[in-house]
Structure formats: C-alpha cells, structure tokens
C-alpha atoms as an extended CHARMM CRD file, in Angstrom:
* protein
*
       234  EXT
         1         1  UNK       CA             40.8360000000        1.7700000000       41.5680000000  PROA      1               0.0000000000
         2         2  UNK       CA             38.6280000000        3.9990000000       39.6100000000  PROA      2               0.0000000000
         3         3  UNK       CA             35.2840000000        5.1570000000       40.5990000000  PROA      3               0.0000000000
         4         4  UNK       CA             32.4300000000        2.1750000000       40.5400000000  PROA      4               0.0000000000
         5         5  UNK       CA             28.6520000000        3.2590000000       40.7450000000  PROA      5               0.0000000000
         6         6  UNK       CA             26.1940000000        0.6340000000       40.9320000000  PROA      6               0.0000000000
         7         7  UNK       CA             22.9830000000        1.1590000000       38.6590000000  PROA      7               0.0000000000
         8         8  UNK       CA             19.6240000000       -0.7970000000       38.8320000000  PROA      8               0.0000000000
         9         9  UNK       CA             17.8310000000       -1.4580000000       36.0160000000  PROA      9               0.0000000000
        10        10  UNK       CA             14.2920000000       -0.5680000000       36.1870000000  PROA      10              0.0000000000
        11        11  UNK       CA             11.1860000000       -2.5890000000       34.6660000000  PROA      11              0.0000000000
        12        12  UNK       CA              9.8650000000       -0.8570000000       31.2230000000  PROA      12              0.0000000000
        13        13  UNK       CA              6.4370000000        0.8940000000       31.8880000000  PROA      13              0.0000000000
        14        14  UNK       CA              4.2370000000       -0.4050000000       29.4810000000  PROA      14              0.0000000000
        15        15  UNK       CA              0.5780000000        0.5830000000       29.6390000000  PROA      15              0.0000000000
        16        16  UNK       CA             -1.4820000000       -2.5300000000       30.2900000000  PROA      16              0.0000000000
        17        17  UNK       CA             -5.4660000000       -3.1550000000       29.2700000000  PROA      17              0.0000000000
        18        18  UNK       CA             -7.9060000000       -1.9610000000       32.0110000000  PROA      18              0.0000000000
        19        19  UNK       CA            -11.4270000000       -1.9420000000       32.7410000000  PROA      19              0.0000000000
        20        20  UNK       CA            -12.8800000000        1.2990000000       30.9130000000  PROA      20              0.0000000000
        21        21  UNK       CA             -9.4090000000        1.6930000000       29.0540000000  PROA      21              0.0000000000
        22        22  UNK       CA            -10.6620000000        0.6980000000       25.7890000000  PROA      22              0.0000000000
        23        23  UNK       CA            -10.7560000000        4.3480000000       24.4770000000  PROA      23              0.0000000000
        24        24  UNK       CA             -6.8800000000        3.5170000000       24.5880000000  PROA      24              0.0000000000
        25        25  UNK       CA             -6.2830000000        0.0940000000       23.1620000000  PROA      25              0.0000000000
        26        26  UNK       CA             -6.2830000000        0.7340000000       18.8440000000  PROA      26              0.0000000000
        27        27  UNK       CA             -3.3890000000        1.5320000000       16.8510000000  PROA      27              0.0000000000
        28        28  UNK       CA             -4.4560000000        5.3490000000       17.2580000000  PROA      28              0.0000000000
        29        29  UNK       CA             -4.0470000000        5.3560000000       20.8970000000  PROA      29              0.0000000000
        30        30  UNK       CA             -6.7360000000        7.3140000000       21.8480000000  PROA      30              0.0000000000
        31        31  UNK       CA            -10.1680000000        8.3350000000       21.1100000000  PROA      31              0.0000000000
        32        32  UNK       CA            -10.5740000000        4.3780000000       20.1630000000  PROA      32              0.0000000000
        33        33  UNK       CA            -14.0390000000        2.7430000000       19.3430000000  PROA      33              0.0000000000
        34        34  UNK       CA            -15.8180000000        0.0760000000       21.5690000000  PROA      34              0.0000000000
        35        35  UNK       CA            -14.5940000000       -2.9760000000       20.9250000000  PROA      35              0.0000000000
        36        36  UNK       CA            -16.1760000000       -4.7390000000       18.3130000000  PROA      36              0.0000000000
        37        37  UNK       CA            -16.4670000000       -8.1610000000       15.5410000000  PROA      37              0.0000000000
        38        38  UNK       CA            -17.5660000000       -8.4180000000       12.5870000000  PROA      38              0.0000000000
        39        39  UNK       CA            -20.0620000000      -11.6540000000       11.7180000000  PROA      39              0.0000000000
        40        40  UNK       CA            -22.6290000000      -12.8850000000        8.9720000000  PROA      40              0.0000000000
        41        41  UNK       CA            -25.2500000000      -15.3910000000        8.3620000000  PROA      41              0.0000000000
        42        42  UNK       CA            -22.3350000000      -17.3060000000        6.4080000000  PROA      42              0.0000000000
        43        43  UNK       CA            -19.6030000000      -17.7880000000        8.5970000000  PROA      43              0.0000000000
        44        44  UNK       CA            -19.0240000000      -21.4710000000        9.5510000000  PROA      44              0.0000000000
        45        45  UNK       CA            -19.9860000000      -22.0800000000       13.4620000000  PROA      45              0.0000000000
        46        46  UNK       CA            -18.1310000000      -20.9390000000       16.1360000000  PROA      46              0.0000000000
        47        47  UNK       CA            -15.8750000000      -19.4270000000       13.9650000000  PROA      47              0.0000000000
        48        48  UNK       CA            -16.0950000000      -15.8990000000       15.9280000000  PROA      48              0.0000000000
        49        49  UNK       CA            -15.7650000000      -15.5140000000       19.9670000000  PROA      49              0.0000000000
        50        50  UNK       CA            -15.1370000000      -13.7040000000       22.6260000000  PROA      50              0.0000000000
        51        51  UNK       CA            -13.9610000000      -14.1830000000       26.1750000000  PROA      51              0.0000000000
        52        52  UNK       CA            -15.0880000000      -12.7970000000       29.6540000000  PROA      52              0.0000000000
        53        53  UNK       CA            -12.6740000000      -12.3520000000       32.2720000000  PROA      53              0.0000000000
        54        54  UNK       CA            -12.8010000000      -11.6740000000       36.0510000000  PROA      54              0.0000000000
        55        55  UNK       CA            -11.7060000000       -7.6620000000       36.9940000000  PROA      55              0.0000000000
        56        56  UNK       CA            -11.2000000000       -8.6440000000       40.4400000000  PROA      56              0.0000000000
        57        57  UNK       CA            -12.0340000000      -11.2120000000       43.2550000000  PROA      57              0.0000000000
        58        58  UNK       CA            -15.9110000000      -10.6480000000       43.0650000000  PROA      58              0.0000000000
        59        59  UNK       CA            -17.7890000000      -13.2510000000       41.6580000000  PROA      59              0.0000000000
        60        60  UNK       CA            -20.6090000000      -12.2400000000       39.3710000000  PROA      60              0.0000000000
        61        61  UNK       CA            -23.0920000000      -13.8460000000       36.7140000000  PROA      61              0.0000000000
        62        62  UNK       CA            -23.3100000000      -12.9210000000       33.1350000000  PROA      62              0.0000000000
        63        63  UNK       CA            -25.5190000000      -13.1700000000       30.2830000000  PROA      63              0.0000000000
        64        64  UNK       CA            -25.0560000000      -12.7170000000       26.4660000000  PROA      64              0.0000000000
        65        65  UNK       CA            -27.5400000000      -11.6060000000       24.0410000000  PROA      65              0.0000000000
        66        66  UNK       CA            -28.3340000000      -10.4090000000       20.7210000000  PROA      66              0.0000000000
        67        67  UNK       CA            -29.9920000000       -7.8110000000       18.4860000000  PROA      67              0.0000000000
        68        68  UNK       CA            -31.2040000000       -9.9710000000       15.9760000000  PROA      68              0.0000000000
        69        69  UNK       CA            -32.2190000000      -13.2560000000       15.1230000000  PROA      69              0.0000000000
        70        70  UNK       CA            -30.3630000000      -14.6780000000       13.3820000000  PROA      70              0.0000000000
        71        71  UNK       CA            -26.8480000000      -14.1660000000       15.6680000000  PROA      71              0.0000000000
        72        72  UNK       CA            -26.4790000000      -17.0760000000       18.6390000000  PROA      72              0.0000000000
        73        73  UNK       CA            -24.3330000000      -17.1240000000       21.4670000000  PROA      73              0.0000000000
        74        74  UNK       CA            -23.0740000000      -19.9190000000       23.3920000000  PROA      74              0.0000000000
        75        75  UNK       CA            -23.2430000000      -20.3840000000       26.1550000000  PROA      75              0.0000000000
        76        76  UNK       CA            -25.8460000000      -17.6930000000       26.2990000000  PROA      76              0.0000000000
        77        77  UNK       CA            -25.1970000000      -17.2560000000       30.2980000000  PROA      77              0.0000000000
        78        78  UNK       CA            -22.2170000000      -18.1360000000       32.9290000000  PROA      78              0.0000000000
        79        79  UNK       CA            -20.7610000000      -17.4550000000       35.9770000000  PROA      79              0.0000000000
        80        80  UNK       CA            -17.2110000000      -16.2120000000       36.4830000000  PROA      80              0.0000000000
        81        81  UNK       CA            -15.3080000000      -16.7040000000       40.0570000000  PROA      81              0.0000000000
        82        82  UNK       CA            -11.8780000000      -16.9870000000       41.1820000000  PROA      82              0.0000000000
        83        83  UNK       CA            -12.3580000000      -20.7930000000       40.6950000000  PROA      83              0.0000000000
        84        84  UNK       CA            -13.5520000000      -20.0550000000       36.7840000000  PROA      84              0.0000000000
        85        85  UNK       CA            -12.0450000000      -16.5690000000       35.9340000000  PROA      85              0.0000000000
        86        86  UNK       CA            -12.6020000000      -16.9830000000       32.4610000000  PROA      86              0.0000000000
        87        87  UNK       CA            -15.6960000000      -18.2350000000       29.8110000000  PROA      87              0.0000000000
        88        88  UNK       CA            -15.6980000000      -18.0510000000       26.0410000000  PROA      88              0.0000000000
        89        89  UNK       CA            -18.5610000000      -17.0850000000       24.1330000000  PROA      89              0.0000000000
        90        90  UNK       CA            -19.1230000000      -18.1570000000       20.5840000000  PROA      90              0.0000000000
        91        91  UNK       CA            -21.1290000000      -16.0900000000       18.2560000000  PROA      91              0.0000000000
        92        92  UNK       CA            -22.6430000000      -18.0430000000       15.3100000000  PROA      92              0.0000000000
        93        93  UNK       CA            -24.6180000000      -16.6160000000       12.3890000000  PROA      93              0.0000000000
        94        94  UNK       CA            -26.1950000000      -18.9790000000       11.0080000000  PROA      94              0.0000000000
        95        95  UNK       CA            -27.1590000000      -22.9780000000       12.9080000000  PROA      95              0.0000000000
        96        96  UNK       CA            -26.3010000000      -25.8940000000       11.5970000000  PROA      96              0.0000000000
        97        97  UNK       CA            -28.5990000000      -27.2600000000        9.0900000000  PROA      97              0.0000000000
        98        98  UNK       CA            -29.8240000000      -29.6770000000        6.6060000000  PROA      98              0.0000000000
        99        99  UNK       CA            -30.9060000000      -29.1720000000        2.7900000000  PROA      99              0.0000000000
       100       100  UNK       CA            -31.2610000000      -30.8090000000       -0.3600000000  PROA      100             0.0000000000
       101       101  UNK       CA            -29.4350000000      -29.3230000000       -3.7890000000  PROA      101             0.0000000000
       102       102  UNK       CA            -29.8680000000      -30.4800000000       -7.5270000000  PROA      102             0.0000000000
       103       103  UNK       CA            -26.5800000000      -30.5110000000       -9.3330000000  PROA      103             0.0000000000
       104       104  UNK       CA            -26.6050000000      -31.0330000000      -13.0800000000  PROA      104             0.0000000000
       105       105  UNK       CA            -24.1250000000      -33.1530000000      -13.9940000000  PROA      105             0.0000000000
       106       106  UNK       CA            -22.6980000000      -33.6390000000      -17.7560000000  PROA      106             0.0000000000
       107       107  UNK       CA            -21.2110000000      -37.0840000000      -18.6780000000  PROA      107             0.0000000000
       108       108  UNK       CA            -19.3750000000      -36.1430000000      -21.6510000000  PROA      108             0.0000000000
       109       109  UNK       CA            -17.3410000000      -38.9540000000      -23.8310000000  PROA      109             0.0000000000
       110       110  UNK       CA            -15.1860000000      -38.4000000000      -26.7020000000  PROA      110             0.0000000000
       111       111  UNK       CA            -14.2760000000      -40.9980000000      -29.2130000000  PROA      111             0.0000000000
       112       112  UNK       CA            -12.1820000000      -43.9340000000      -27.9220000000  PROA      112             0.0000000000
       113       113  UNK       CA             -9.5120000000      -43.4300000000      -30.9380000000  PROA      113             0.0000000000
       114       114  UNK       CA             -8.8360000000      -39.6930000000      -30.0400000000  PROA      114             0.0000000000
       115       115  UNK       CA             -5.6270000000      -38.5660000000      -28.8180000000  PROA      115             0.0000000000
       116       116  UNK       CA             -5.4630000000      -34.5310000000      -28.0920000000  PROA      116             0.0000000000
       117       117  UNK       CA             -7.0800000000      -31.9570000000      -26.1160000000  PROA      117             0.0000000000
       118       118  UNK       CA            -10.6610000000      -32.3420000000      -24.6320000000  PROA      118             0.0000000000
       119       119  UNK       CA            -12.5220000000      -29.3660000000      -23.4270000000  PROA      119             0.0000000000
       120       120  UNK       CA            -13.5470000000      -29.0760000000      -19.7120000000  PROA      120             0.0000000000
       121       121  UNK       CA            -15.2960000000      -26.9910000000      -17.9230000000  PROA      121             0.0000000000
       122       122  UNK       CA            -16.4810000000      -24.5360000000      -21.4060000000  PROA      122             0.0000000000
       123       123  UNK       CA            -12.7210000000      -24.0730000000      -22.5770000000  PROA      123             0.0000000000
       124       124  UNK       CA             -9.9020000000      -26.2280000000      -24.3430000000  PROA      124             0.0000000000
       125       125  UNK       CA             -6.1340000000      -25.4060000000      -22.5970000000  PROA      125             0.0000000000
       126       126  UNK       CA             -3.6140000000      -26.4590000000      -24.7990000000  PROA      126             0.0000000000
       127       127  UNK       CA              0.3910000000      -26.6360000000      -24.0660000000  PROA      127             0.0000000000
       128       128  UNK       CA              2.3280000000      -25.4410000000      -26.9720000000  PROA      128             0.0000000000
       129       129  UNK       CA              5.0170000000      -27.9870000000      -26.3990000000  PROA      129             0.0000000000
       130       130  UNK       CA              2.6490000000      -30.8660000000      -26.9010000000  PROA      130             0.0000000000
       131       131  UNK       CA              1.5250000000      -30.4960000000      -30.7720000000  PROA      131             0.0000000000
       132       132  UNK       CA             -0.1920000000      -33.4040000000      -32.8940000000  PROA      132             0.0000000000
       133       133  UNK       CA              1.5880000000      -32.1540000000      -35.9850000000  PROA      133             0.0000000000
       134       134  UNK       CA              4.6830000000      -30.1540000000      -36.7070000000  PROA      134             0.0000000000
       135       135  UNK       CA              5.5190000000      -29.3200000000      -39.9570000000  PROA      135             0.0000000000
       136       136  UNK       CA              8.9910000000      -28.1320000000      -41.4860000000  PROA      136             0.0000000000
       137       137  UNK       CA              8.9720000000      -25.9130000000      -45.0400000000  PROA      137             0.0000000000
       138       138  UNK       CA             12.2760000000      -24.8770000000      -46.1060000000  PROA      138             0.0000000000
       139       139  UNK       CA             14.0990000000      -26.8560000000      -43.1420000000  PROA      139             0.0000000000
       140       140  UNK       CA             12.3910000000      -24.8540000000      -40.6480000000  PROA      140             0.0000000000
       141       141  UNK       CA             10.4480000000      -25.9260000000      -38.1320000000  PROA      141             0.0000000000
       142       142  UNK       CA              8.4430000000      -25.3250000000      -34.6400000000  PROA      142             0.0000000000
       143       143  UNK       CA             10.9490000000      -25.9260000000      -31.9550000000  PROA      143             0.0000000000
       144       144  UNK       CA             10.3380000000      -26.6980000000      -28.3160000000  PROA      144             0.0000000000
       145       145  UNK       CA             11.9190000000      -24.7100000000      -25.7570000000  PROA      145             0.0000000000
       146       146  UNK       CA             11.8030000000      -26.4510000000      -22.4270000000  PROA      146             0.0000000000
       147       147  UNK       CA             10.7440000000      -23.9620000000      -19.0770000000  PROA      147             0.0000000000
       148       148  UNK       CA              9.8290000000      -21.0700000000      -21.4200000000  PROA      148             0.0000000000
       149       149  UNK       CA              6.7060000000      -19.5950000000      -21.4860000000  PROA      149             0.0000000000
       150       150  UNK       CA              3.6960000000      -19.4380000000      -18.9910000000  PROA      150             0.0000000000
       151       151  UNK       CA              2.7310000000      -23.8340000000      -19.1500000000  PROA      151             0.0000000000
       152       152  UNK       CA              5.6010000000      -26.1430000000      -19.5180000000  PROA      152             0.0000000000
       153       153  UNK       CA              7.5270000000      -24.6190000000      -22.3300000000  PROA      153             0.0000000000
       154       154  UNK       CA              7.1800000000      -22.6560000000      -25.5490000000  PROA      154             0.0000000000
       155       155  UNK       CA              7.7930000000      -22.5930000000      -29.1970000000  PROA      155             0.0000000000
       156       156  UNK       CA              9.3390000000      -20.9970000000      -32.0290000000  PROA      156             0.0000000000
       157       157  UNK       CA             10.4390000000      -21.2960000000      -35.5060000000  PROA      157             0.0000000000
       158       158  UNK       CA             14.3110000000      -23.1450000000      -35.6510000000  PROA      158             0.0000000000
       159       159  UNK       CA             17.0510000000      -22.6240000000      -36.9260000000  PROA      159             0.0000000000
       160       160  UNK       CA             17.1850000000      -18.7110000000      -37.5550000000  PROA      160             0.0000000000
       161       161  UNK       CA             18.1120000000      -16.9660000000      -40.7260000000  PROA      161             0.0000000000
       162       162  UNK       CA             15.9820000000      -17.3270000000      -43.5130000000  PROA      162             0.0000000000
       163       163  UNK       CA             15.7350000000      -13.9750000000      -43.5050000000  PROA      163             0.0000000000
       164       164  UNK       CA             14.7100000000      -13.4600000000      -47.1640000000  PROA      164             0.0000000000
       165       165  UNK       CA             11.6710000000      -15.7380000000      -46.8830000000  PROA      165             0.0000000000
       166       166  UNK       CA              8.1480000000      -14.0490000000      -46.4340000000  PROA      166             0.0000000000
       167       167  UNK       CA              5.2220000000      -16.5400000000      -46.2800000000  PROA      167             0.0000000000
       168       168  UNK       CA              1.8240000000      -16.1800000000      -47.0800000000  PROA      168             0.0000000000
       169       169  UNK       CA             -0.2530000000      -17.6610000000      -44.6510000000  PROA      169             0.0000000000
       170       170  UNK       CA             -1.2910000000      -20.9700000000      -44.1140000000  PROA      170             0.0000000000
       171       171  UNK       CA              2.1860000000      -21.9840000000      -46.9650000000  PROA      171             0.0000000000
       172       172  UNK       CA              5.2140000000      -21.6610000000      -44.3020000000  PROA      172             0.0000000000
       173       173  UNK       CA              6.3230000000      -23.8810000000      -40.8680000000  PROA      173             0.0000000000
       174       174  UNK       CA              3.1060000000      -24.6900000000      -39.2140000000  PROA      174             0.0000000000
       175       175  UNK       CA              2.4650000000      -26.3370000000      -35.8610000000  PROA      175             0.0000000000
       176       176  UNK       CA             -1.6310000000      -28.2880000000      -35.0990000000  PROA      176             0.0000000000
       177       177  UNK       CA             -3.1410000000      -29.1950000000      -32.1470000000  PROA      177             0.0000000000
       178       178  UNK       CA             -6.0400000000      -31.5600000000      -31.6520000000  PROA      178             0.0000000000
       179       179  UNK       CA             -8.8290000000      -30.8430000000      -29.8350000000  PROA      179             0.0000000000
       180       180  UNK       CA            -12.0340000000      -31.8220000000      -29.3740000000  PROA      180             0.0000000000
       181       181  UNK       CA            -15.3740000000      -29.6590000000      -27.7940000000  PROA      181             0.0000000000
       182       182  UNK       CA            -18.9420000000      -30.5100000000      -27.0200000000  PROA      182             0.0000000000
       183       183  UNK       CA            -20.5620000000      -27.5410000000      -27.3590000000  PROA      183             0.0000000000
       184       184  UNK       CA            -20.6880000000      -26.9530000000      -31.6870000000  PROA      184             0.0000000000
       185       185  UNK       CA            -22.6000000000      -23.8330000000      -31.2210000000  PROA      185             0.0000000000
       186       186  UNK       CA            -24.8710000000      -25.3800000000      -34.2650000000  PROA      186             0.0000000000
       187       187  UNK       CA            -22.0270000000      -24.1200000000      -36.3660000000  PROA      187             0.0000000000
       188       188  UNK       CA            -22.5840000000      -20.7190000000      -35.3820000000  PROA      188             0.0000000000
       189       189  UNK       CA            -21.4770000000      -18.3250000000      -32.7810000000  PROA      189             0.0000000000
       190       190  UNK       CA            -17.8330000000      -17.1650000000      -31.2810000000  PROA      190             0.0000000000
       191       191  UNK       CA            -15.1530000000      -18.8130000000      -30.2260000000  PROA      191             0.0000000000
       192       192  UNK       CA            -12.2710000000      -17.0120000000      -28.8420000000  PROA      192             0.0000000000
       193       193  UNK       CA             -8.5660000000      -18.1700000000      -29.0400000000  PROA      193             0.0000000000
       194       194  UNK       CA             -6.0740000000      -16.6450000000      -26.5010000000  PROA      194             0.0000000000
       195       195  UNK       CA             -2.5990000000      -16.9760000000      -27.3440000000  PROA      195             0.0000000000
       196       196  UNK       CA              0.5510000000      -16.2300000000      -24.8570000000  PROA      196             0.0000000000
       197       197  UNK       CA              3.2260000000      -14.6010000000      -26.9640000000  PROA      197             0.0000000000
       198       198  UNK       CA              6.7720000000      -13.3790000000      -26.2440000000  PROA      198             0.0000000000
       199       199  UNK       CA              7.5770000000       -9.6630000000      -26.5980000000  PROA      199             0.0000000000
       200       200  UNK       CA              9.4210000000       -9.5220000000      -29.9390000000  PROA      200             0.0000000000
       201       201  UNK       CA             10.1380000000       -6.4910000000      -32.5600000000  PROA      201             0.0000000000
       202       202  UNK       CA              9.3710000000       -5.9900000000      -36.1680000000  PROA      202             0.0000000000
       203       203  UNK       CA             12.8160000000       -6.6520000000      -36.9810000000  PROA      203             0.0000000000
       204       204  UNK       CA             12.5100000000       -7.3140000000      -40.5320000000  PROA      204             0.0000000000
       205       205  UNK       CA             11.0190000000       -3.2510000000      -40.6930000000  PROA      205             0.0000000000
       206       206  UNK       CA              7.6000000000       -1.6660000000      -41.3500000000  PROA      206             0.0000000000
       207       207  UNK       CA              6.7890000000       -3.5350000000      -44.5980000000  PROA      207             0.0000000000
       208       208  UNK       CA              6.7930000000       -7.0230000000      -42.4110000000  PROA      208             0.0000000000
       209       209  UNK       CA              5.7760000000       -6.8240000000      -39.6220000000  PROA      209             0.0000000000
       210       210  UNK       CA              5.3680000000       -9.9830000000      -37.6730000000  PROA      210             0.0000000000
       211       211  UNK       CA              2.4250000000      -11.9850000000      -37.2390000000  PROA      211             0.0000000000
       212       212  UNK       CA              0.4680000000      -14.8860000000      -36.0560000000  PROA      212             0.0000000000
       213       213  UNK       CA             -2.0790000000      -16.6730000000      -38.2150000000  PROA      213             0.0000000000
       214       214  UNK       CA             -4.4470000000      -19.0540000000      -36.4370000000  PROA      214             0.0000000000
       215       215  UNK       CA             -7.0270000000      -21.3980000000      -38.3370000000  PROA      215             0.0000000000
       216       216  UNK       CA             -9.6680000000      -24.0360000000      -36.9790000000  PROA      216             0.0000000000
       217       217  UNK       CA            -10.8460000000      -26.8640000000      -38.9630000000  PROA      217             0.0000000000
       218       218  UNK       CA            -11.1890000000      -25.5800000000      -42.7410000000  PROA      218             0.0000000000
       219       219  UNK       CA            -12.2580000000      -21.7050000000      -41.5330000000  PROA      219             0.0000000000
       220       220  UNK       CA            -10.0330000000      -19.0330000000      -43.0880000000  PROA      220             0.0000000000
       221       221  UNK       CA             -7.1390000000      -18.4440000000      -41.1300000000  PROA      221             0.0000000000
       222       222  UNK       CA             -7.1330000000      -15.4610000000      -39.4150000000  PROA      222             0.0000000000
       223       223  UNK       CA             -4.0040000000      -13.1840000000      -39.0390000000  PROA      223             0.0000000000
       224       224  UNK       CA             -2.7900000000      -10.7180000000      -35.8830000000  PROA      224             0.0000000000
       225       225  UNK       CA             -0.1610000000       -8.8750000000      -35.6430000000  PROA      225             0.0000000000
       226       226  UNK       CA              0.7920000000       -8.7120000000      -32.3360000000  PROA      226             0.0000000000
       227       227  UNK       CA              3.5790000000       -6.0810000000      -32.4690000000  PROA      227             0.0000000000
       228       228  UNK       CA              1.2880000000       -2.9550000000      -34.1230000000  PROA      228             0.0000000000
       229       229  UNK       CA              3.4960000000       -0.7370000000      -36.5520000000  PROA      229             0.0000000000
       230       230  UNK       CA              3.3620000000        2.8550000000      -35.1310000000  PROA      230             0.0000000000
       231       231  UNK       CA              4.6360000000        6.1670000000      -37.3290000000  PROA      231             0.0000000000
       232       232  UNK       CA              7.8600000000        7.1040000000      -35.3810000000  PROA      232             0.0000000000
       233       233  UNK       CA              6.7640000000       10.1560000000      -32.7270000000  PROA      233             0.0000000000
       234       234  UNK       CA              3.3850000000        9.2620000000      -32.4460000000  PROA      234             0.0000000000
C-alpha cells in the first residue's frame, strides 16, 4: 500500500479581547482609542449600556459615575463574583418626565356637494389618472395609462397622429381637476404647481416645440416648455 501519514488539525489562533488589550480591538488593529458611546439628553431611556465582567476569580465592587448632570447610570454601584460575573449598566440622558404641550388644531370642512381634491397639510396632491373633466377636440383625448408615472398611472393625448394640428392654448384636448384649498391668500400671493412629466423630444422641430399649459380658475394660463430648444453645439 502506498505511504499513509496521519496529520492533526490544529485550532485557528485567533486573538481574543484582554484586559488592557483595547489598544487592539478597532478595525485598525492597533493604536485603537478607549472604548467609548456616544449619548444625548434625547435618547429614549436605557437605550445605551454597558456591561462589567469578572477578569478572574476575585471578587470586587464597582461603582459608575458621571461627568455631568444630566447623564444617569443604573445601577450606579454593584458587585461582581463568580456567583454574579456579570452587571449591566444603563446610561440615560435625560429621566423620565412629565409636561404639558398646546397643539393647534385646524378643523377644516369643505362643502358637502364637493367631489375632488382637498388640500392637507398646506398642499393639494392630485393623481393624473383621476380627472373631473376630460375633454376630446378633434377626436383626441387625455388617455389613462395604468402603472405609468410616479402615483398610480399617467396621461397623455390618444390616438397619435394629428400631426398637422398646432393648438393655441387653452383651444385643444384638455384634462381638469377639482380641488379645493383653505388658505385663499386674500387673492394674492404664490402658488406653485409641480408637474411630473415624461422625458419626450421636440419631435415636431424647433418651430414647435412642446409644451404644457396650466390654468387655475379663470387666471391666464400659463405655458412651459419643458424640453428647452438649444442651437445645435452649444
């Protein structure tokens, strides 16, 4: 038979934790700080602790303390033995307490006939696949499309083609949403109106570029154009 060794596989050496061996025990390896954690008046209780443990078979009493006032520890004293080789201390920045706040509530109604969009919490969010009013000019019309977009779905003008037609604003396929706000501004001020749009091209060239126009109540409508026409090489 061929020549059998036997082999005996030894234990990995792994370097363990040690009294004074916490210039060791970081990521680094060496030169490592004292061990330390991080606290503030506004952490909830006993969410930060620490635990003494026995270094060998002598008993011994311990106390823990702190810098400042406003840092508690818990228990603030012990006694660890082979018959209790272990306590954990919990640090707590700030004791539990009682107080009284003033919230300002608004109970806002809106009319019991209105169906649409109500404002909360200063703004109006509206899904574009939910419209009060759609309405078609030369057979085109807002279409839904279902999953698209960044809420629910999206829309766009349907069927394609129509190529040749250029409307002015406020005359071609429009699409109105309902809403309703409690805060008129006493019919002055700024509202802003932030609309999610697909990236699209001027396909129908320089001279028509695409655009959105946006109008509330009987204001002028006001246009963007979304896709900016640039002079080629710039």
């Amino acid at each position: 038979m061929p020549y059998i060794s036997r082999y005996q596989a030894q234990k990995q050496a792994l370097a363990g934790a040690m009294p004074g061996d916490n210039q060791y025990q970081c990521a680094q390896g060496y030169s490592c700080p004292k061990p330390s954690l991080s606290i503030d008046p506004y952490l909830p209780s006993g969410n930060r602790y620490f635990d003494i443990g026995a270094g060998g078979p002598v008993p011994f009493n311990f106390t823990a303390t702190s810098n400042v006032t406003w840092v508690t520890m818990s228990p603030a004293a012990g006694y660890i033995s082979p018959d209790a080789p272990e306590q954990r201390i919990f640090a707590t920045g700030q004791p539990s307490m009682s107080l009284t706040a003033t919230l300002t509530a608004n109970y806002t109604q809106v009319p019991n006939n209105f169906t649409g969009f109500i404002e909360g919490d200063g703004c109006v969010s509206i899904e574009a696949a939910r419209p009060s009013r759609n309405t078609t000019v030369e057979g085109i019309a807002w279409t839904n499309l279902p999953g698209y977009g960044r809420m629910l779905s999206g829309v766009t003008p349907w069927p394609r083609g129509g190529d040749e037609l250029n409307f002015t604003v406020g005359t071609g396929p429009s699409i109105e949403y309902d809403f309703y706000t409690f805060n008129t501004y006493q019919d002055s001020g700024n509202v802003s109106i932030t609309t999610y749009v697909s990236p699209l091209q001027n396909s129908h060239g320089p001279t028509r570029p695409l655009a959105i126009g946006i109008q509330v109540d009987s204001c002028e409508p006001q246009l963007s154009y979304f896709v900016p026409v640039v002079t080629p090489g710039t």
